[in-house]
Coordinates of C-alpha atoms in Angstrom, one line a residue:
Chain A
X1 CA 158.7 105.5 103.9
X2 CA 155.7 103.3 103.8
X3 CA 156.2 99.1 103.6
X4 CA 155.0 99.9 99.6
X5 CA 157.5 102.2 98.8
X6 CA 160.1 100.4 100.3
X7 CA 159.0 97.0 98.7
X8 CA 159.6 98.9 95.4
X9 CA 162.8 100.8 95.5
X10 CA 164.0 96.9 96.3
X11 CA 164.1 96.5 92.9
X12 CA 167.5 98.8 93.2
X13 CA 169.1 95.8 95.0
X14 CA 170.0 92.7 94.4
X15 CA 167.2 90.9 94.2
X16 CA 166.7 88.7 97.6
X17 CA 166.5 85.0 97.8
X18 CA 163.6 84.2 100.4
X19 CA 162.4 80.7 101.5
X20 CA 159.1 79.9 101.8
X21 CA 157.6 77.1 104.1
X22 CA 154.4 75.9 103.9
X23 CA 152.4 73.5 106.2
X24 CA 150.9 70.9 103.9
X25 CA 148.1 68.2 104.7
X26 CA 144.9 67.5 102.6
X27 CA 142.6 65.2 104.5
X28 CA 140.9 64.3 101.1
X29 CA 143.8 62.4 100.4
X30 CA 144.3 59.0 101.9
X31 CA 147.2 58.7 103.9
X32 CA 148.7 62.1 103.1
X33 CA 150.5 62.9 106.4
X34 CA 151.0 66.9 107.3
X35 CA 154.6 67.9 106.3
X36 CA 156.5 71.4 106.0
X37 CA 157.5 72.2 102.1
X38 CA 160.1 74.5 102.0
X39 CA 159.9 76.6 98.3
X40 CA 162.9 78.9 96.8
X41 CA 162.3 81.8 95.0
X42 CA 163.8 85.0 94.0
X43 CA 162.0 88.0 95.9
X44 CA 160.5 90.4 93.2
X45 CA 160.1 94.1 93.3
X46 CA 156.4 94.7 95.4
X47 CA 156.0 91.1 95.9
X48 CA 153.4 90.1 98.0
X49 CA 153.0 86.7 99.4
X50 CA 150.1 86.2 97.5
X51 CA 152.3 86.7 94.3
X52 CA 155.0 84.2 95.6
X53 CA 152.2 81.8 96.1
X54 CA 151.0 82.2 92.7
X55 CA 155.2 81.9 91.5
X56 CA 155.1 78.8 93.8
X57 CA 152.3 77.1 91.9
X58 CA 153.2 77.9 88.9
X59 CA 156.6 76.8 89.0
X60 CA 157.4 74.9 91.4
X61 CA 154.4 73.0 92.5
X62 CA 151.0 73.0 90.4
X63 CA 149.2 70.8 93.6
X64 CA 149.4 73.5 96.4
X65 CA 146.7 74.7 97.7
X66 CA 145.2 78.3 98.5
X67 CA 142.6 80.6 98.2
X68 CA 142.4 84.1 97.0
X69 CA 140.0 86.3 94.2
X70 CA 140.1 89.7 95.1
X71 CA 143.9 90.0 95.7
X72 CA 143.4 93.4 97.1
X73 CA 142.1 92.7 100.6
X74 CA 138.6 93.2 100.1
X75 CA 137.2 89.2 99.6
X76 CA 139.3 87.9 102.9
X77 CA 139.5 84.1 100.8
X78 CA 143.5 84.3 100.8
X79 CA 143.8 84.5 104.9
X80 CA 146.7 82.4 106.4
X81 CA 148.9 82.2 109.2
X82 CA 152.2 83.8 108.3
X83 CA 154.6 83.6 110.8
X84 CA 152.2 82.4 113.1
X85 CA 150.1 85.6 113.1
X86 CA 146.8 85.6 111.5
X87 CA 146.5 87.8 107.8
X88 CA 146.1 88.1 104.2
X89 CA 148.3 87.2 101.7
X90 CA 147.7 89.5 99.6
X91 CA 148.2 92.5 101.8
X92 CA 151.2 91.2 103.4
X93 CA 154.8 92.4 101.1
X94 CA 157.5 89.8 101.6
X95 CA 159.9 92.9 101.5
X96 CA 158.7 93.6 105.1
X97 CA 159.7 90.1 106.5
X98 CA 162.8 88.3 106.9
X99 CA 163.5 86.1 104.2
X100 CA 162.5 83.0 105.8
X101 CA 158.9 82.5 106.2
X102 CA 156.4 80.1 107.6
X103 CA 153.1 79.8 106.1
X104 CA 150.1 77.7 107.8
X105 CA 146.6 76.9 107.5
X106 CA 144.3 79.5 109.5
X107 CA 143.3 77.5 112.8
X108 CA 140.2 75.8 113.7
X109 CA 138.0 75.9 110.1
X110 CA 137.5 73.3 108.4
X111 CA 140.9 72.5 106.3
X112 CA 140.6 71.9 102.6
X113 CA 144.0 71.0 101.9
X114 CA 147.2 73.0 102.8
X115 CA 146.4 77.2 102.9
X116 CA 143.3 76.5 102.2
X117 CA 140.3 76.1 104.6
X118 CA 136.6 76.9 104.2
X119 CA 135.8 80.0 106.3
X120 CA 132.2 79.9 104.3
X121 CA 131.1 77.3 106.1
X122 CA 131.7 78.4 109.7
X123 CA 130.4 81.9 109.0
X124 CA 127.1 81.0 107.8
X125 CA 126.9 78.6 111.0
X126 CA 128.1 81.9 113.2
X127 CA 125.1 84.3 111.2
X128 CA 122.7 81.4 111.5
X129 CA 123.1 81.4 115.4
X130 CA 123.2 85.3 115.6
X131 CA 121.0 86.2 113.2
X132 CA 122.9 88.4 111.3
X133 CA 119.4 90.4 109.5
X134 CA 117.7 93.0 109.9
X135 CA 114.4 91.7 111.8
X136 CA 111.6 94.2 111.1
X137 CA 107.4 93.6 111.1
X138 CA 107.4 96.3 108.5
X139 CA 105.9 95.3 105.2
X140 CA 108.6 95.9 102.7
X141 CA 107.5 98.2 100.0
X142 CA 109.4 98.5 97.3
X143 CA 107.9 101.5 95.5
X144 CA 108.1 103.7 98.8
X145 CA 111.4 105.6 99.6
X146 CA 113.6 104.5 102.0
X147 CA 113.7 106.0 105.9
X148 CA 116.3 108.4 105.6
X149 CA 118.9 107.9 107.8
X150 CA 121.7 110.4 109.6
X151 CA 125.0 110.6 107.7
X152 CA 127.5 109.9 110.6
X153 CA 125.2 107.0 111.8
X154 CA 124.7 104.8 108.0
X155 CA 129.1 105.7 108.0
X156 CA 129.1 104.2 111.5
X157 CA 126.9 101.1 110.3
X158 CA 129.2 100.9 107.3
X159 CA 132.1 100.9 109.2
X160 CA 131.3 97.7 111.2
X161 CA 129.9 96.6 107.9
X162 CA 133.1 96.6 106.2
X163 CA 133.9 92.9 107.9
X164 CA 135.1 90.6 104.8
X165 CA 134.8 87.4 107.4
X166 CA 138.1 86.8 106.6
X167 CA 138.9 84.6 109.9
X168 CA 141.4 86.7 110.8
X169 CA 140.2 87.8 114.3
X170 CA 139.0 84.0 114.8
X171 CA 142.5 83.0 114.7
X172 CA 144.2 85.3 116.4
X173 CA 141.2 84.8 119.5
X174 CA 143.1 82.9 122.3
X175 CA 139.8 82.5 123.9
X176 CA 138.1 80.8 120.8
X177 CA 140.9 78.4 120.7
X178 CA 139.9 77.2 124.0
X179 CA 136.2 77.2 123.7
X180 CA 135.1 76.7 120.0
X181 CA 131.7 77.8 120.9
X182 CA 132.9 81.4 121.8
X183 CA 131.5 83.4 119.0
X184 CA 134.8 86.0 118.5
X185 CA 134.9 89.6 117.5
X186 CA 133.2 88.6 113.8
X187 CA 129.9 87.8 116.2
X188 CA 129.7 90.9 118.6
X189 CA 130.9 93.4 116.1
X190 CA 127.8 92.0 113.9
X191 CA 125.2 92.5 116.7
X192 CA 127.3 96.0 117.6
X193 CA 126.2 96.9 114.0
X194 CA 122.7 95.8 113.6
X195 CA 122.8 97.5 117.0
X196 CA 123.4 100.5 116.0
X197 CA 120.9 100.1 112.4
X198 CA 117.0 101.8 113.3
X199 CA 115.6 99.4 110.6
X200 CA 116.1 96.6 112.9
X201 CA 113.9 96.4 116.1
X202 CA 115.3 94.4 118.0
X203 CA 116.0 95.7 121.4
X204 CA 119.1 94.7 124.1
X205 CA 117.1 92.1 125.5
X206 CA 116.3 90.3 122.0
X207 CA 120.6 90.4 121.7
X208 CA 120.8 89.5 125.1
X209 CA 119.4 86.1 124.1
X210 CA 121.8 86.1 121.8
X211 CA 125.2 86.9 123.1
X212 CA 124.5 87.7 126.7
X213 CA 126.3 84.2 128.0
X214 CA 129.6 83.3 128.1
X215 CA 129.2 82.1 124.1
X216 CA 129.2 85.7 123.8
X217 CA 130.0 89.2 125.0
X218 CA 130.8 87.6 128.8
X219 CA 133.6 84.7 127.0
X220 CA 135.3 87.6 125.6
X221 CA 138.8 87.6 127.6
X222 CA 139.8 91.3 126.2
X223 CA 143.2 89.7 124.9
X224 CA 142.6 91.8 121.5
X225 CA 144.1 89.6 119.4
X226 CA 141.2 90.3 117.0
X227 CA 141.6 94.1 117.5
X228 CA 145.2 93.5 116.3
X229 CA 144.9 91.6 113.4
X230 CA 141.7 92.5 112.1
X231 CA 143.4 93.3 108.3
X232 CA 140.3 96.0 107.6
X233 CA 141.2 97.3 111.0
X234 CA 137.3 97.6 112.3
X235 CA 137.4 99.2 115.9
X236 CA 136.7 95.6 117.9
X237 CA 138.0 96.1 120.7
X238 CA 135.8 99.6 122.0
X239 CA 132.5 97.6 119.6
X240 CA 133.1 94.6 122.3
X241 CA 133.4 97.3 125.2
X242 CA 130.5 98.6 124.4
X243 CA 128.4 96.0 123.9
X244 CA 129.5 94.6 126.9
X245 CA 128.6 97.5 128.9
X246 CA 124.8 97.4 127.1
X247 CA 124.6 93.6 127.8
X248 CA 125.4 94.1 131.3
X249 CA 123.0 96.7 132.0
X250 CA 120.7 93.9 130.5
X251 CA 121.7 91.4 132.4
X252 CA 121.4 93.2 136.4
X253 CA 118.5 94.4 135.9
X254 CA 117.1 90.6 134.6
X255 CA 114.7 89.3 137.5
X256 CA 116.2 85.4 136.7
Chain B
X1 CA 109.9 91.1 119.5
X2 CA 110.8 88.4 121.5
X3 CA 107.5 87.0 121.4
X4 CA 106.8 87.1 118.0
X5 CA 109.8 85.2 117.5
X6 CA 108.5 82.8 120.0
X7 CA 105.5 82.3 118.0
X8 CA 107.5 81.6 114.9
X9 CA 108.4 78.1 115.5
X10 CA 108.4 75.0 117.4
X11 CA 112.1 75.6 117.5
X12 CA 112.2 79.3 119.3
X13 CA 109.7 77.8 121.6
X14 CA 112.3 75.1 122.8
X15 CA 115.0 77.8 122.8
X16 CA 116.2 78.5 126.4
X17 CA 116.4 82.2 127.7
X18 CA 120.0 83.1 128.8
X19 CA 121.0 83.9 132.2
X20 CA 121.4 86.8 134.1
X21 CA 124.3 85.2 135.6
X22 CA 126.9 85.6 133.5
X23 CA 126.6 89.0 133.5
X24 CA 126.6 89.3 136.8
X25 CA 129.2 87.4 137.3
X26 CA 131.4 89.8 134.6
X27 CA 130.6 92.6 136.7
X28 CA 130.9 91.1 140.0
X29 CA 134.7 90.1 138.6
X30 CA 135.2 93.7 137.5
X31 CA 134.3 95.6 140.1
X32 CA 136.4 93.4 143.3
X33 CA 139.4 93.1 140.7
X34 CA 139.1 96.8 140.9
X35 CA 138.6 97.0 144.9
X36 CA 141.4 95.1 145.7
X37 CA 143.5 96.9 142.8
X38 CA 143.1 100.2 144.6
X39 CA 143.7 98.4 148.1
X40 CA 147.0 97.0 146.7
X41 CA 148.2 100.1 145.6
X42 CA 147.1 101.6 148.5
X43 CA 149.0 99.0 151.0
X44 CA 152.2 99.1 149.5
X45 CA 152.8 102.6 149.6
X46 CA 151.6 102.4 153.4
X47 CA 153.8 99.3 154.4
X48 CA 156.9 101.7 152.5
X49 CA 156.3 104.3 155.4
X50 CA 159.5 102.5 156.7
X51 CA 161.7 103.9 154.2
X52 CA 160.8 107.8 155.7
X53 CA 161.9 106.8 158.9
X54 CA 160.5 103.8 161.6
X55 CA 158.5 106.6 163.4
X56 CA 156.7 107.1 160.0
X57 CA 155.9 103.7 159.7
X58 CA 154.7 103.2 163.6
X59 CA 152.4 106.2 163.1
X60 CA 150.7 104.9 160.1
X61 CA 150.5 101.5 162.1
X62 CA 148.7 103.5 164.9
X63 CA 146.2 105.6 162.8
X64 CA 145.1 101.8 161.3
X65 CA 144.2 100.6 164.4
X66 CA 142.4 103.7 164.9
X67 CA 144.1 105.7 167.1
X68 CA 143.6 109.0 165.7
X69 CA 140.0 108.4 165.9
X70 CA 139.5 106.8 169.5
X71 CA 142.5 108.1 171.2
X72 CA 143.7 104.4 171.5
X73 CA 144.3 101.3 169.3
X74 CA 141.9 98.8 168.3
X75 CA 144.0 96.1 166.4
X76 CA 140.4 94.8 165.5
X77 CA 140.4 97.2 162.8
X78 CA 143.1 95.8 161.1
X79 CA 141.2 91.8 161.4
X80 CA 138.3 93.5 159.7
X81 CA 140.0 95.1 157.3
X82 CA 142.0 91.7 156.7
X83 CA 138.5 89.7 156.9
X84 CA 136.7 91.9 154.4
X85 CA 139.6 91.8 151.6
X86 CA 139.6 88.1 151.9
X87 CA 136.4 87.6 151.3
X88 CA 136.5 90.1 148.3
X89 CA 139.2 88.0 147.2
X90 CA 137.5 84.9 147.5
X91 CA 134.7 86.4 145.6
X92 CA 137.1 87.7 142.7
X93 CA 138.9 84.0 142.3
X94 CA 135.0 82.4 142.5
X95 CA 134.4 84.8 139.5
X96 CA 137.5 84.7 137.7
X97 CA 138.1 80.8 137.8
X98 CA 136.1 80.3 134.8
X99 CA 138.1 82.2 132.5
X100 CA 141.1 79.5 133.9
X101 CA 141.6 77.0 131.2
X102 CA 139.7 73.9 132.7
X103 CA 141.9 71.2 131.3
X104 CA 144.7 70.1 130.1
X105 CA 144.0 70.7 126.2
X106 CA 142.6 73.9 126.5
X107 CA 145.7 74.8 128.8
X108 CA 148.1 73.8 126.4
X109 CA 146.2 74.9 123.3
X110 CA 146.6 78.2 124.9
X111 CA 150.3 78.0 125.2
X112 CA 150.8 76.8 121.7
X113 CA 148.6 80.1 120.5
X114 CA 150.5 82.7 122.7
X115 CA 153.8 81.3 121.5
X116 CA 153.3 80.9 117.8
X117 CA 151.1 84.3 118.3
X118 CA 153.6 86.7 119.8
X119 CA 151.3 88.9 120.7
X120 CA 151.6 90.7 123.6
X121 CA 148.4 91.1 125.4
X122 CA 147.5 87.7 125.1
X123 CA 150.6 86.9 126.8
X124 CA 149.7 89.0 129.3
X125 CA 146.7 86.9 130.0
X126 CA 149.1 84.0 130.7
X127 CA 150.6 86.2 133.3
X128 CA 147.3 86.7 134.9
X129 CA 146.6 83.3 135.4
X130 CA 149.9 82.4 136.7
X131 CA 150.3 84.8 138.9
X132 CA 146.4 84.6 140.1
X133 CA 147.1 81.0 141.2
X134 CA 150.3 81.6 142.9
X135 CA 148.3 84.1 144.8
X136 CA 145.8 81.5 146.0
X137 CA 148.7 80.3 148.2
X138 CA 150.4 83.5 148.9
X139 CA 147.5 86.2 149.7
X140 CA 145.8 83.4 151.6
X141 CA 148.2 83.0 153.9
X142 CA 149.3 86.8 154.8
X143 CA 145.6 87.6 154.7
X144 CA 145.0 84.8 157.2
X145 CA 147.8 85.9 159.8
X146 CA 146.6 89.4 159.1
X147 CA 143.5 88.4 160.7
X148 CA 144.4 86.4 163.5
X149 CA 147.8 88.2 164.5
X150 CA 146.3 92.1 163.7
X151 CA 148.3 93.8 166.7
X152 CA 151.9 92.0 165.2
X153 CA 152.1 95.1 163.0
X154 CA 155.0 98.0 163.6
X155 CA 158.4 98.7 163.0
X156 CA 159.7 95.5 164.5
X157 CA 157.1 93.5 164.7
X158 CA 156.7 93.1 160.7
X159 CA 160.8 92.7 160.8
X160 CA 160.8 90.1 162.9
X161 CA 157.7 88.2 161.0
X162 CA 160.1 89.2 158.1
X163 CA 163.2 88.0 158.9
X164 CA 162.9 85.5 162.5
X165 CA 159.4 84.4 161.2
X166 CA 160.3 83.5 157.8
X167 CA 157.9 85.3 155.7
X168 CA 160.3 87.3 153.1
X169 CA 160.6 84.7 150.9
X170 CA 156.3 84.7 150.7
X171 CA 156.5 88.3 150.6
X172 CA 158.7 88.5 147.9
X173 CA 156.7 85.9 145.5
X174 CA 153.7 87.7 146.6
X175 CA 154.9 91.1 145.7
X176 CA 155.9 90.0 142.6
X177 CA 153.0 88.3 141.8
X178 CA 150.9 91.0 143.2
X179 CA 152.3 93.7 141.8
X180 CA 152.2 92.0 138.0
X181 CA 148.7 91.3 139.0
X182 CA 147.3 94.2 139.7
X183 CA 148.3 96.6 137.1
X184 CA 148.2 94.1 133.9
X185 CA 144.6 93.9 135.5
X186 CA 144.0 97.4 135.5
X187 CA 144.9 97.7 131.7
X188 CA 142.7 94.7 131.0
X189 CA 140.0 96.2 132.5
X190 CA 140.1 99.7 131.3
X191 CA 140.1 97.7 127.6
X192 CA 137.6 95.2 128.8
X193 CA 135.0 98.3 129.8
X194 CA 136.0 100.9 127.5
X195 CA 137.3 103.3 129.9
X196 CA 139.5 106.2 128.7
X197 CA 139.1 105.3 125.1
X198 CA 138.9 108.7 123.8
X199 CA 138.9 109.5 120.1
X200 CA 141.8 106.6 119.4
X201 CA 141.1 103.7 121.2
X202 CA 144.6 102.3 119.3
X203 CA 146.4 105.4 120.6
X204 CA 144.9 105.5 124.1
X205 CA 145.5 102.0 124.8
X206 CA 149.4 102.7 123.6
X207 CA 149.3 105.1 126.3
X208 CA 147.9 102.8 129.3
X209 CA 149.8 100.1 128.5
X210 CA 152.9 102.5 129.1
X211 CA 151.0 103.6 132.5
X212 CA 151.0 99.8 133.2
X213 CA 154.5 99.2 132.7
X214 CA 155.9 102.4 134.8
X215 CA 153.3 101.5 137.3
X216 CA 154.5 97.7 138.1
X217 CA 158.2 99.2 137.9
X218 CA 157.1 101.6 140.7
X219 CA 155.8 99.3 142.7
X220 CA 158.0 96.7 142.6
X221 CA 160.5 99.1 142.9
X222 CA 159.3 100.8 146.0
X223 CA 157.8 97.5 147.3
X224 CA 161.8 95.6 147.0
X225 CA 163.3 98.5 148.6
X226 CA 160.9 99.2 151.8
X227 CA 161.5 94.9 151.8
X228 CA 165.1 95.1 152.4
X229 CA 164.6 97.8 154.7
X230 CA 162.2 95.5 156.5
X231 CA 165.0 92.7 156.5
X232 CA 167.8 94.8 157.4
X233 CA 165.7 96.0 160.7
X234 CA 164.8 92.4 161.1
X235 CA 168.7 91.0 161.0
X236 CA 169.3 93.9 163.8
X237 CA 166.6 92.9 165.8
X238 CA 166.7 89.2 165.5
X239 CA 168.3 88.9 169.5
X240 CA 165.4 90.9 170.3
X241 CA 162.6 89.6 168.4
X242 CA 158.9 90.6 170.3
X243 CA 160.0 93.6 171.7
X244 CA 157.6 96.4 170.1
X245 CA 159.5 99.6 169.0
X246 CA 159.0 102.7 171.0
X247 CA 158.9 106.1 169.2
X248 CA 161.7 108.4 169.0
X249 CA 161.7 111.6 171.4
X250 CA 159.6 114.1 169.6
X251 CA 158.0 111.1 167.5
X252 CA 154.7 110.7 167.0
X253 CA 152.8 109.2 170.5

């Protein structure tokens, strides 16, 4: 029986009372001071926390604040810590967790005020710094058809491509929490992917520059929290093996 | 490519080229944590030649020091032997330090995350450091009497350095901390590299970290028991201590 189907035969049941604590601060607000909220509210049938957010708002308290627009895991806005693990809201079914939960702003981004925080920002810095585009010399002609390209390889590009930049793996990164320069798994598994993509030209030593220090690939302490809380479950952990193996080669056989 | 990036702009011009460094110094990390892993789990299984019998143990002593080789014993060997895993172990802390949190905040940053986290290989982490820095004392000091005191090895020579000398308490930090070392290292390195991924990384790594666990209850299983042996001998022998142990009749010469 799958979380799903379990979170809707509960409607057989009484329904469950669950408690819902929130971490609340908004630094636009002069002197608002961070303090836990703690919400009541009677667990529905398939209820997902991103419904008994939305419950929470609407009738308890119109000022809280979170993020979502997809609510089917595909826009990564509604990210949080529940429970003190990193994940989406709307992918996470309150049937699955004890009826007392904790609910707190994803670490390190920039907080907008209680769940919400502004992943955006930070994620154009982190493509800025890795250049996250194709770079080509190729004039770009728009009537001419496109290179074809092997099957498995454009469903191994789109794999890695599938990254919402949620935050997720940011968050659940022990290494980033140390050193904010570290650029997590969202970085290398963008260079694994333009990588892997022909239309690019860069070669190892143009992504050596880029994440061959200890900013990159070599800061990477293989704790896997990203691997393990990834929500769109991209294979991180072998993508960071194996660019670590690449950038290595790179980096022996440098002359510096 | 590079170039023409170069060219682009004043900016990519001020741009600094990264270092080959930090790669080596990944690899460098890698490859002695390995070295000393297999060595570990090499030594303990040699020094637990004492639970077969004491003869067992004095002829694995013997063919150390090179007797099986040169027809006599060179404890020499054994300094060398000592000499070169130091300095592979003074190589692997150089390299490993900088993953050590190098402050206070970052320290305790990284104990708030693993405990609100749960998760369980970044706990593991935490092991490694603790038990990496307990084994700047411990291993230094074994290592360093290894080196200087190579012939003090045998059936009651290590029970006397066990029990009259006052080492088990070292020995059994170190064993623990070794022990716990060693394998969570292996894991973190097979992950780290990539090794034995196979089709499902997810599945494979399921698999090692159960490898892990059986391996550090195997070790510290067989490394307690041939310690108490070690003790017991050493309790016996504590009127006697420096007198070498001879070989049974029909033991090994």
């Amino acid at each position: 029986m799958n979380a799903l189907t379990k979170g809707l035969m509960m409607k057989d049941k009484a329904a469950r009372k669950i408690k819902i604590n929130i971490l609340r601060f908004d630094p636009n607000i002069p002197n608002d001071r961070p303090r836990i909220d703690m919400f009541e509210l009677e667990e529905a049938p398939g209820m997902t926390l991103f419904i008994a957010l939305n419950d929470i708002r609407e009738h308890h308290d119109a000022s809280l604040k979170f993020d979502f627009v997809c609510r089917a895991g595909i826009c990564g806005s509604c990210s949080m810590l529940i429970n003190g693990r990193p994940g989406l809201a709307c992918r996470t079914l309150t049937s699955t967790m004890e009826p007392e939960i904790m609910l707190a702003p994803l670490p390190l981004f920039e907080l907008i005020g209680d769940l919400s925080v502004y992943t955006g920002n930070w994620m154009r810095g982190l493509n800025e710094r890795l250049e996250t585009w194709i770079h080509t010399q190729e004039e770009v002609d728009v009537e001419r058809l496109e290179e074809r390209m092997e099957p498995e390889l454009a469903e191994e590009i789109y794999e890695l491509d599938r990254c919402i930049e949620c935050g997720c793996c940011v968050a659940g990164c022990g290494t980033i929490q140390m050193r904010e320069e570290f650029v997590g798994a969202v970085g290398l598994n963008k260079i694994a992917r333009y990588r892997l993509d022909p239309r690019d030209k860069r070669d190892d030593d143009d992504y050596y520059e880029l994440v061959g220090d200890e900013d990159g690939v070599f800061g990477c302490m293989t704790l896997l929290g990203c691997e393990d809380v990834c929500p769109k479950e991209l294979p991180l952990q072998s993508k960071i093996a194996y660019l670590r193996r690449k950038m290595v080669e790179v980096g022996l056989n440098k002359k510096d | 490519m590079k170039h023409d990036r170069l060219h682009k702009s004043v900016d990519a011009y001020l741009k600094l080229h990264n270092s080959s460094t930090p790669a080596r110094l990944d690899f460098v990390q890698s490859v002695t944590g390995f070295i000393l892993a297999l060595f570990i789990m090499g030594h303990i299984l040699f020094e637990a030649t004492i639970l077969i019998s004491k003869d067992a143990m004095y002829a694995m002593t013997r063919f150390f020091e090179g007797y099986y080789f040169f027809g006599e014993t060179y404890p020499g060997i054994i300094s060398f032997l000592a000499a070169a895993i130091f300095i592979i172990l003074i190589v692997h802390t150089l390299a490993a330090l900088r993953k050590f949190p190098s402050n206070y905040r970052q320290y305790s940053i990284f104990r708030k995350h693993s405990a609100e986290f749960r998760h369980n290989d970044t706990t593991l982490w935490l092991w490694q450091v603790i038990t990496g820095f307990m084994m700047f004392f411990l291993a230094s000091v074994h290592l360093y009497m290894m080196m200087t005191n190579p012939g003090d090895i045998g059936p009651f020579a290590s029970a006397d350095r066990i029990v009259s000398g006052w080492m088990w308490p070292l020995y059994l930090v170190l064993l623990i901390s070794v022990v716990l070392h060693t394998f969570i290292g292996l894991y973190r390195l097979a992950l780290k590299w990539g090794w034995f991924e196979g089709k499902k990384p997810k599945e494979s790594r399921k698999v090692m970290k159960k490898i892990m666990i059986a391996a550090i209850v195997f070790y510290i299983g067989i490394g307690l028991a041939a310690l108490g042996a070690y003790i017991v001998i050493g309790i016996e022998h504590s009127d006697k201590v420096g007198a070498r142990y001879h070989p049974t009749e029909g033991g090994q010469q």
